[in-house]
CSV table of C-alpha atoms in Angstrom, one decimal:
chain,number,residue,atom,x,y,z
A,261,GLY,CA,-11.4,15.7,-3.0
A,262,ASN,CA,-9.3,12.1,-4.6
A,263,SER,CA,-11.3,9.1,-3.4
A,264,VAL,CA,-11.8,5.3,-4.9
A,265,THR,CA,-14.3,3.2,-4.6
A,266,GLN,CA,-14.1,-0.6,-5.3
A,267,MET,CA,-17.0,-3.4,-5.0
A,268,GLU,CA,-17.3,-5.1,-1.5
A,269,GLY,CA,-16.3,-8.5,-1.2
A,270,PRO,CA,-15.9,-10.7,-0.2
A,271,VAL,CA,-16.0,-12.2,-3.5
A,272,THR,CA,-15.7,-16.4,-3.7
A,273,LEU,CA,-15.2,-18.4,-7.0
A,274,SER,CA,-14.8,-21.3,-8.2
A,275,GLU,CA,-10.9,-22.1,-9.8
A,276,GLU,CA,-10.9,-21.2,-13.6
A,277,ALA,CA,-13.6,-18.6,-13.2
A,278,PHE,CA,-14.1,-15.1,-14.5
A,279,LEU,CA,-12.8,-12.6,-12.3
A,280,THR,CA,-14.1,-9.3,-12.4
A,281,ILE,CA,-13.4,-6.4,-9.1
A,282,ASN,CA,-14.9,-2.8,-10.1
A,283,CYS,CA,-13.1,0.0,-9.0
A,284,THR,CA,-13.9,3.7,-9.7
A,285,TYR,CA,-12.3,7.0,-8.8
A,286,THR,CA,-12.7,10.5,-8.3
A,287,ALA,CA,-9.9,13.0,-8.3
A,288,THR,CA,-9.1,16.7,-9.2
A,289,GLY,CA,-6.6,15.5,-12.2
A,290,TYR,CA,-5.3,13.2,-14.2
A,291,PRO,CA,-4.6,10.2,-11.7
A,292,SER,CA,-1.9,7.4,-12.4
A,293,LEU,CA,-3.6,3.8,-11.2
A,294,PHE,CA,-2.9,1.4,-9.5
A,295,TRP,CA,-4.0,-2.6,-8.6
A,296,TYR,CA,-1.8,-4.1,-5.0
A,297,VAL,CA,-2.6,-7.7,-3.7
A,298,GLN,CA,-1.9,-8.4,-0.5
A,299,TYR,CA,-1.3,-12.3,0.3
A,300,PRO,CA,-2.3,-13.3,3.9
A,301,GLY,CA,0.6,-12.5,6.5
A,302,GLU,CA,2.4,-10.3,3.6
A,303,GLY,CA,2.8,-7.2,2.8
A,304,LEU,CA,1.7,-5.0,-0.6
A,305,GLN,CA,3.2,-6.3,-4.2
A,306,LEU,CA,2.2,-3.9,-7.1
A,307,LEU,CA,0.1,-6.3,-9.7
A,308,LEU,CA,-0.5,-3.5,-12.4
A,309,LYS,CA,-0.6,0.0,-13.1
A,310,ALA,CA,-1.9,2.3,-15.9
A,311,THR,CA,-0.5,5.9,-15.8
A,312,LYS,CA,-3.0,7.7,-18.7
A,313,ALA,CA,-6.2,7.4,-20.2
A,314,ASP,CA,-7.0,4.1,-22.2
A,315,ASP,CA,-3.6,2.3,-21.0
A,316,LYS,CA,-3.9,-0.9,-20.2
A,317,GLY,CA,-2.1,-2.7,-17.5
A,318,SER,CA,-1.6,-6.2,-17.5
A,319,ASN,CA,0.3,-9.0,-15.3
A,320,LYS,CA,0.3,-12.7,-13.9
A,321,GLY,CA,-3.1,-12.7,-16.6
A,322,PHE,CA,-4.6,-9.7,-14.5
A,323,GLU,CA,-5.9,-6.6,-17.1
A,324,ALA,CA,-7.0,-3.2,-15.9
A,325,THR,CA,-7.9,-0.8,-18.7
A,326,TYR,CA,-8.3,3.1,-17.8
A,327,ARG,CA,-11.0,4.6,-18.8
A,328,LYS,CA,-11.4,8.4,-18.6
A,329,GLU,CA,-14.8,8.8,-19.9
A,330,THR,CA,-16.1,6.4,-16.9
A,331,THR,CA,-13.5,7.4,-14.5
A,332,SER,CA,-12.9,3.4,-13.8
A,333,PHE,CA,-10.1,1.0,-13.8
A,334,HIS,CA,-11.5,-2.7,-13.3
A,335,LEU,CA,-9.2,-5.5,-12.4
A,336,GLU,CA,-10.4,-8.6,-14.7
A,337,LYS,CA,-8.7,-12.0,-14.9
A,338,GLY,CA,-9.9,-15.2,-16.9
A,339,SER,CA,-9.5,-18.1,-15.3
A,340,VAL,CA,-8.7,-17.4,-11.2
A,341,GLN,CA,-6.6,-20.1,-9.6
A,342,VAL,CA,-6.6,-21.0,-5.9
A,343,SER,CA,-3.4,-18.7,-5.5
A,344,ASP,CA,-4.9,-15.7,-6.8
A,345,SER,CA,-6.7,-16.0,-3.3
A,346,ALA,CA,-6.1,-12.5,-1.6
A,347,VAL,CA,-6.7,-8.9,-1.1
A,348,TYR,CA,-7.1,-6.7,-3.9
A,349,PHE,CA,-6.2,-2.6,-3.6
A,350,CYS,CA,-7.0,0.1,-6.0
A,351,ALA,CA,-5.4,2.9,-5.5
A,352,LEU,CA,-4.6,6.7,-7.2
A,353,ARG,CA,-1.7,9.0,-7.3
A,354,ILE,CA,-1.9,12.4,-8.7
A,355,ASN,CA,0.8,15.0,-8.5
A,356,SER,CA,4.2,13.8,-7.9
A,357,GLY,CA,6.1,11.1,-7.2
A,358,ASN,CA,6.2,11.4,-3.2
A,359,THR,CA,2.6,11.9,-2.7
A,360,PRO,CA,0.8,9.3,-0.8
A,361,LEU,CA,-1.4,6.7,-2.5
A,362,VAL,CA,-4.9,7.1,-2.3
A,363,PHE,CA,-6.4,3.5,-1.3
A,364,GLY,CA,-10.0,1.8,-1.9
A,365,LYS,CA,-11.0,-0.1,0.8
A,366,GLY,CA,-10.2,-3.5,-0.5
A,367,THR,CA,-11.6,-6.8,-2.1
A,368,ARG,CA,-10.9,-10.0,-0.9
A,369,LEU,CA,-11.4,-12.5,-3.1
A,370,SER,CA,-11.2,-16.5,-2.1
A,371,VAL,CA,-10.4,-19.4,-5.0
A,372,ILE,CA,-11.8,-22.7,-4.0
A,373,ALA,CA,-11.1,-25.6,-6.1
B,142,ASP,CA,16.1,-5.6,-7.3
B,143,THR,CA,12.7,-3.9,-6.1
B,144,GLU,CA,13.0,-4.7,-2.5
B,145,VAL,CA,12.1,-3.2,0.9
B,146,THR,CA,12.3,-5.1,3.7
B,147,GLN,CA,11.4,-4.5,7.4
B,148,THR,CA,12.6,-5.5,10.6
B,149,PRO,CA,10.9,-7.1,13.3
B,150,LYS,CA,8.8,-9.1,11.5
B,151,HIS,CA,6.7,-9.4,14.6
B,152,LEU,CA,6.6,-7.1,17.8
B,153,VAL,CA,5.2,-7.6,21.3
B,154,MET,CA,5.2,-4.5,23.6
B,155,GLY,CA,4.1,-3.1,26.8
B,156,MET,CA,2.3,0.1,27.0
B,157,THR,CA,5.6,1.3,28.9
B,158,ASN,CA,8.3,-0.3,26.4
B,159,LYS,CA,10.3,1.8,24.0
B,160,LYS,CA,10.7,0.1,20.8
B,161,SER,CA,11.8,0.9,17.1
B,162,LEU,CA,10.8,-1.0,13.9
B,163,LYS,CA,13.3,-0.5,11.2
B,164,CYS,CA,12.6,0.0,7.1
B,165,GLU,CA,15.9,-0.3,4.7
B,166,GLN,CA,15.6,-0.4,0.5
B,167,HIS,CA,19.1,-0.3,-1.8
B,168,MET,CA,16.9,1.0,-5.0
B,169,GLY,CA,18.0,5.0,-4.4
B,170,HIS,CA,14.7,5.7,-3.4
B,171,ARG,CA,14.3,9.3,-2.3
B,172,ALA,CA,10.7,9.3,-0.7
B,173,MET,CA,9.9,6.9,1.9
B,174,TYR,CA,6.6,6.2,4.0
B,175,TRP,CA,5.1,4.9,7.1
B,176,TYR,CA,1.9,3.4,6.7
B,177,LYS,CA,-0.6,1.6,9.9
B,178,GLN,CA,-3.1,-0.8,8.4
B,179,LYS,CA,-5.5,-2.7,10.9
B,180,ALA,CA,-6.9,-5.7,9.7
B,181,LYS,CA,-9.2,-5.8,7.0
B,182,LYS,CA,-8.7,-2.2,6.2
B,183,PRO,CA,-6.6,-0.6,3.8
B,184,PRO,CA,-3.4,1.2,4.6
B,185,GLU,CA,-3.1,4.7,6.5
B,186,LEU,CA,-0.7,7.1,5.8
B,187,MET,CA,1.4,8.0,8.8
B,188,PHE,CA,4.3,10.1,7.6
B,189,VAL,CA,6.4,10.4,4.4
B,190,TYR,CA,9.8,11.6,3.9
B,191,SER,CA,10.9,12.9,1.1
B,192,TYR,CA,14.8,13.6,0.4
B,193,GLU,CA,15.5,12.8,4.0
B,194,LYS,CA,13.1,15.6,5.6
B,195,LEU,CA,9.9,14.7,6.7
B,196,SER,CA,7.1,16.1,4.4
B,197,ILE,CA,3.9,14.7,5.5
B,198,ASN,CA,2.6,14.1,8.9
B,199,GLU,CA,-1.1,12.7,8.9
B,200,SER,CA,-1.7,14.1,12.8
B,201,VAL,CA,-0.1,10.7,13.9
B,202,PRO,CA,0.3,11.0,17.8
B,203,SER,CA,3.5,11.8,19.6
B,204,ARG,CA,4.5,8.4,20.6
B,205,PHE,CA,5.1,7.4,17.6
B,206,SER,CA,8.6,9.1,16.1
B,207,PRO,CA,9.7,8.4,13.0
B,208,GLU,CA,13.4,9.0,11.9
B,209,CYS,CA,15.0,9.0,8.4
B,210,PRO,CA,18.8,8.8,9.4
B,211,ASN,CA,19.8,8.3,5.5
B,212,SER,CA,18.3,8.1,2.0
B,213,SER,CA,18.5,4.1,2.8
B,214,LEU,CA,16.7,3.9,6.0
B,215,LEU,CA,13.4,4.4,7.7
B,216,ASN,CA,12.9,4.3,11.9
B,217,LEU,CA,9.7,4.7,13.4
B,218,HIS,CA,10.2,4.8,17.3
B,219,LEU,CA,7.4,3.9,19.2
B,220,HIS,CA,6.8,5.1,23.2
B,221,ALA,CA,3.9,4.6,25.3
B,222,LEU,CA,1.9,2.6,22.7
B,223,GLN,CA,-1.9,1.9,23.6
B,224,PRO,CA,-3.1,-1.4,22.9
B,225,GLU,CA,-5.3,0.4,19.8
B,226,ASP,CA,-1.9,1.1,18.0
B,227,SER,CA,-1.9,-2.7,17.5
B,228,ALA,CA,-1.9,-3.5,13.7
B,229,LEU,CA,0.5,-4.5,10.7
B,230,TYR,CA,3.0,-1.5,10.0
B,231,LEU,CA,4.1,-1.0,6.3
B,232,CYS,CA,7.0,0.8,5.2
B,233,ALA,CA,7.2,1.3,1.5
B,234,SER,CA,9.3,3.8,-1.0
B,235,SER,CA,9.3,5.3,-4.5
B,236,GLN,CA,11.3,7.9,-6.6
B,237,VAL,CA,9.8,11.4,-6.0
B,238,GLY,CA,9.3,11.9,-9.6
B,239,THR,CA,6.2,12.0,-11.2
B,240,GLN,CA,2.9,10.6,-10.2
B,241,GLN,CA,3.6,7.5,-12.2
B,242,GLU,CA,6.6,6.5,-10.0
B,243,THR,CA,6.0,2.6,-8.2
B,244,GLN,CA,5.6,2.5,-4.5
B,245,TYR,CA,7.1,-0.7,-3.4
B,246,PHE,CA,6.2,-1.9,0.1
B,247,GLY,CA,8.2,-4.5,2.4
B,248,PRO,CA,6.5,-6.9,4.2
B,249,GLY,CA,5.6,-5.0,7.1
B,250,THR,CA,6.1,-5.3,11.1
B,251,ARG,CA,3.1,-6.9,12.8
B,252,LEU,CA,3.1,-5.1,16.5
B,253,LEU,CA,0.3,-6.3,19.5
B,254,VAL,CA,0.6,-3.6,22.4
B,255,LEU,CA,-0.4,-5.3,25.3
């Protein structure tokens, strides 16, 4: 089956620290990969995506590279801010545009000043 | 415009009440979704509509009844809910196209069942 595994949180970092949130996947084909962010009390927002191997998605200083050989899509940011505190979900979708997303369990990030 | 709107933002209901959640998008998307999210958990899929037809029902109890009256609107009718149904209900939409399509989420309705 299709599944996503994320590193367990919570992750607590000081402002300006380097962030990595690990994400690996299992899929029956070649999925599209997504990172969503959920700020407290809000819905999910797309952070970035990559649709084929070696693609790099980037947005707001966050990056993730689609690695087919390691079935991974790790999220990185060079210098986190307090405003990055949120829950981050890695997700995949396979087959077509109206198939649902398969989510990882989410990683809570807290950034302290 | 990449906005999905949901009303109400908060809802408190008793176990005998009937209420409806509403979702709207004007992006021309023909796939719409309902998800349920419990605290500290990822969203769980409930229903998928594709071209206004129900295409996926993830064995959701019949006290939840979805409706897609047109391509922009999605409703979730609630009746005789249980306290364990208290959660954040998220609506999403996307193009049908390919698996690359982005799914856009609304802000959610936070439901409390007493």
